[in-house]
GROMACS .gro file of C-alpha atoms in nm:
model
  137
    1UNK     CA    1   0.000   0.000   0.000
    2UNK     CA    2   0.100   0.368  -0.037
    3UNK     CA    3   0.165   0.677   0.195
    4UNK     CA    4  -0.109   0.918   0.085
    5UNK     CA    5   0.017   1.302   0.049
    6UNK     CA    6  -0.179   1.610  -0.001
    7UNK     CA    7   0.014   1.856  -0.211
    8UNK     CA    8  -0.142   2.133  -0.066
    9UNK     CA    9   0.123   2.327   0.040
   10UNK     CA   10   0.381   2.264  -0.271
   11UNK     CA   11   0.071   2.320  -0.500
   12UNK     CA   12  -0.002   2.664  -0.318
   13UNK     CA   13   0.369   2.781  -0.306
   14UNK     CA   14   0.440   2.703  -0.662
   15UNK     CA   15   0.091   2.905  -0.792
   16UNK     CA   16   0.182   3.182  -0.587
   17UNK     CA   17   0.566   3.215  -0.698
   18UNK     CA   18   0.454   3.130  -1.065
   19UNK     CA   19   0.210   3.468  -1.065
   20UNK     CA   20   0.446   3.650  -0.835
   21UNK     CA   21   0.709   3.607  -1.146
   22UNK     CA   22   0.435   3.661  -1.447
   23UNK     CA   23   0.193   3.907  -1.356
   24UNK     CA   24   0.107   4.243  -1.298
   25UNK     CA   25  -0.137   4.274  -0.968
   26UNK     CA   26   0.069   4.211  -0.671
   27UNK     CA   27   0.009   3.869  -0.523
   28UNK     CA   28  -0.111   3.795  -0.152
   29UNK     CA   29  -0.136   3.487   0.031
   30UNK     CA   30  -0.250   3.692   0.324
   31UNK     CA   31  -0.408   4.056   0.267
   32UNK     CA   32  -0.251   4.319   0.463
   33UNK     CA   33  -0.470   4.583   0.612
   34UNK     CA   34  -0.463   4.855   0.325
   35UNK     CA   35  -0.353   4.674   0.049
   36UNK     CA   36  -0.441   4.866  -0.302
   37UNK     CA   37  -0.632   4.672  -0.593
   38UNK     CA   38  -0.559   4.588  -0.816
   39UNK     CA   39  -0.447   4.212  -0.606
   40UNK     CA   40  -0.491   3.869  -0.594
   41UNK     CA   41  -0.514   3.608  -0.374
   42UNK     CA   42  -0.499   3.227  -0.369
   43UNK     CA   43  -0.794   3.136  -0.210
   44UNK     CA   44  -1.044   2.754  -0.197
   45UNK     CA   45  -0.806   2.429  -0.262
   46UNK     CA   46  -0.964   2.104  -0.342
   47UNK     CA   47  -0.733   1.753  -0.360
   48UNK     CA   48  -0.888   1.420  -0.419
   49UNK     CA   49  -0.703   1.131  -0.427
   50UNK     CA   50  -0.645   0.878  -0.692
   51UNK     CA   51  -0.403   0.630  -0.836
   52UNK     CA   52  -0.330   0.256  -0.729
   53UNK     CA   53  -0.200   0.072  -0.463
   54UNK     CA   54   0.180   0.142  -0.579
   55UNK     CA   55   0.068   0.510  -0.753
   56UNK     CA   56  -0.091   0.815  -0.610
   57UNK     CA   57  -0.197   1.085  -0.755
   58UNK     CA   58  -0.413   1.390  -0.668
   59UNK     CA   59  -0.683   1.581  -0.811
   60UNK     CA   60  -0.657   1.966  -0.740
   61UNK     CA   61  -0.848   2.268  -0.787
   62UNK     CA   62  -0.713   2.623  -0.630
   63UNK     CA   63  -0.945   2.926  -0.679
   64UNK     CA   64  -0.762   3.227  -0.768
   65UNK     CA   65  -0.903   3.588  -0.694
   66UNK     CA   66  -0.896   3.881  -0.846
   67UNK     CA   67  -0.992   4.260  -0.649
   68UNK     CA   68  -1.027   4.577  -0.867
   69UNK     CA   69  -1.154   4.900  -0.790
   70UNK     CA   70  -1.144   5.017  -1.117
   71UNK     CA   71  -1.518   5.074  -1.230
   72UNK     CA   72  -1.471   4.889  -1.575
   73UNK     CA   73  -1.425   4.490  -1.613
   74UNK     CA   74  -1.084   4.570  -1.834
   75UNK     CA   75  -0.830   4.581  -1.549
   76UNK     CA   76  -1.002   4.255  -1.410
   77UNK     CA   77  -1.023   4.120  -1.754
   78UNK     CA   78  -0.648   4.168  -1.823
   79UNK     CA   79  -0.531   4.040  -1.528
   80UNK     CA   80  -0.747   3.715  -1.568
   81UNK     CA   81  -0.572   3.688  -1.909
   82UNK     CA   82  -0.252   3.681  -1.777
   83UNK     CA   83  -0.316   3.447  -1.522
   84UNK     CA   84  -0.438   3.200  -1.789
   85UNK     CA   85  -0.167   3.292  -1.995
   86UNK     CA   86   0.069   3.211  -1.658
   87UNK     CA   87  -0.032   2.906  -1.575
   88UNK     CA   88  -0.107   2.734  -1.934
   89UNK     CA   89   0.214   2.816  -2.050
   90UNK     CA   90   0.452   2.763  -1.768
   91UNK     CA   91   0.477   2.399  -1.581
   92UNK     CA   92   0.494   2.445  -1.201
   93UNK     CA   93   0.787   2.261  -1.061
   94UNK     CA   94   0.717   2.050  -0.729
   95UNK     CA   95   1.012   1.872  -0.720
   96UNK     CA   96   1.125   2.050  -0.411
   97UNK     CA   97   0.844   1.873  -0.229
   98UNK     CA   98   0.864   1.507  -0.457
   99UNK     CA   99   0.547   1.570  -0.652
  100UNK     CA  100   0.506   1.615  -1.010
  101UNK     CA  101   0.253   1.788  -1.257
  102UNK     CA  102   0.108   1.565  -1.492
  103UNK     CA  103  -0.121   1.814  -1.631
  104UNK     CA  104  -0.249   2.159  -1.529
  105UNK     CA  105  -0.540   2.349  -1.720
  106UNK     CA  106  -0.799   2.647  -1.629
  107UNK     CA  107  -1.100   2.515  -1.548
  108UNK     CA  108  -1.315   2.806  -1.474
  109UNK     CA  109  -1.276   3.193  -1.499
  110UNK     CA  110  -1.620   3.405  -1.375
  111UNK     CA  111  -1.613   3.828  -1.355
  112UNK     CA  112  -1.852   3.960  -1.086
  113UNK     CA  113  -1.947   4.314  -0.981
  114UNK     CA  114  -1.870   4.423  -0.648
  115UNK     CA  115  -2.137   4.542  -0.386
  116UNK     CA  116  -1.971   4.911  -0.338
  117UNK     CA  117  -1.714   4.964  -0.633
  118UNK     CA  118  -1.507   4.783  -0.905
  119UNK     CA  119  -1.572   4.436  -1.015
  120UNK     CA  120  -1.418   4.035  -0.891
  121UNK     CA  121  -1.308   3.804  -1.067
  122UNK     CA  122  -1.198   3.422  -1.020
  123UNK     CA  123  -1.000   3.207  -1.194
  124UNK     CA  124  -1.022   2.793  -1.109
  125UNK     CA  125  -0.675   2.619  -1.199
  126UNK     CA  126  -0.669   2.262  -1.186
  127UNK     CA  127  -0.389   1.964  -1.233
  128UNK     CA  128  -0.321   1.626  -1.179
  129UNK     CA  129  -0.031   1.557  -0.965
  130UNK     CA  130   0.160   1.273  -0.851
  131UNK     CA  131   0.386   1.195  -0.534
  132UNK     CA  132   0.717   1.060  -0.617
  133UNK     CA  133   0.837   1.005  -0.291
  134UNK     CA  134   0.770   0.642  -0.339
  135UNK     CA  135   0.582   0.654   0.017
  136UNK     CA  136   0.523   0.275   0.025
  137UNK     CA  137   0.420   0.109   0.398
   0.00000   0.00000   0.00000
């Protein structure tokens, strides 16, 4: 049988240093009190497991949001584009943490008013990742 891993955490760090390097809103794991839009934040993870008995693999999902003031969808709408751009044409590297990407996509992008000012949006990245830490037991 195999050790089962969440790659949560190598998953999370890799996102955030891949848009940190690519795009142009700054990039928060944590909002600090004051923080001017536009930002983004890394947000709702999902993992479920798969593979074999000798193989696992995960199924995740991180949502990926995006804060504007700006009245307009265009500031939103270009920084959704270069997330999408991001993460379709660079491979995140886990191999820090003994995981692997097998395949990463966008799943789901969505643009949303705000209550007060400016407009939301959210991006849903997925991939399919495998643990090659060889965690038998």
């Amino acid at each position: 049988m195999i050790q089962r891993r969440v790659p949560f955490a190598a998953f999370q760090k890799a996102v955030y240093r891949l848009l940190r390097e690519t795009i142009s809103a700054r990039v928060y794991d944590d909002v600090p009190h004051g923080a001017e839009k536009p930002y983004v934040t890394l947000e709702h993870f999902t993992s479920k497991m798969g593979g074999s008995k000798l193989d696992s693999t995960s199924s995740v999902s991180l949502t990926i949001h995006i804060y504007s003031d700006y009245e307009g969808k265009s500031e939103v709408n270009r920084i959704i584009d270069e997330i999408c751009t991001a993460y379709s044409c660079w491979e995140l590297d886990l191999s820090m943490s003994s995981f692997r990407v097998v395949a990463q996509d966008v799943d789901f992008v969505e643009v949303l008013p705000e209550e007060v000012t400016g407009y939301h949006g959210v991006v849903t990245v997925t991939a399919l990742i495998q643990d090659t830490s060889g965690g038998l037991i």
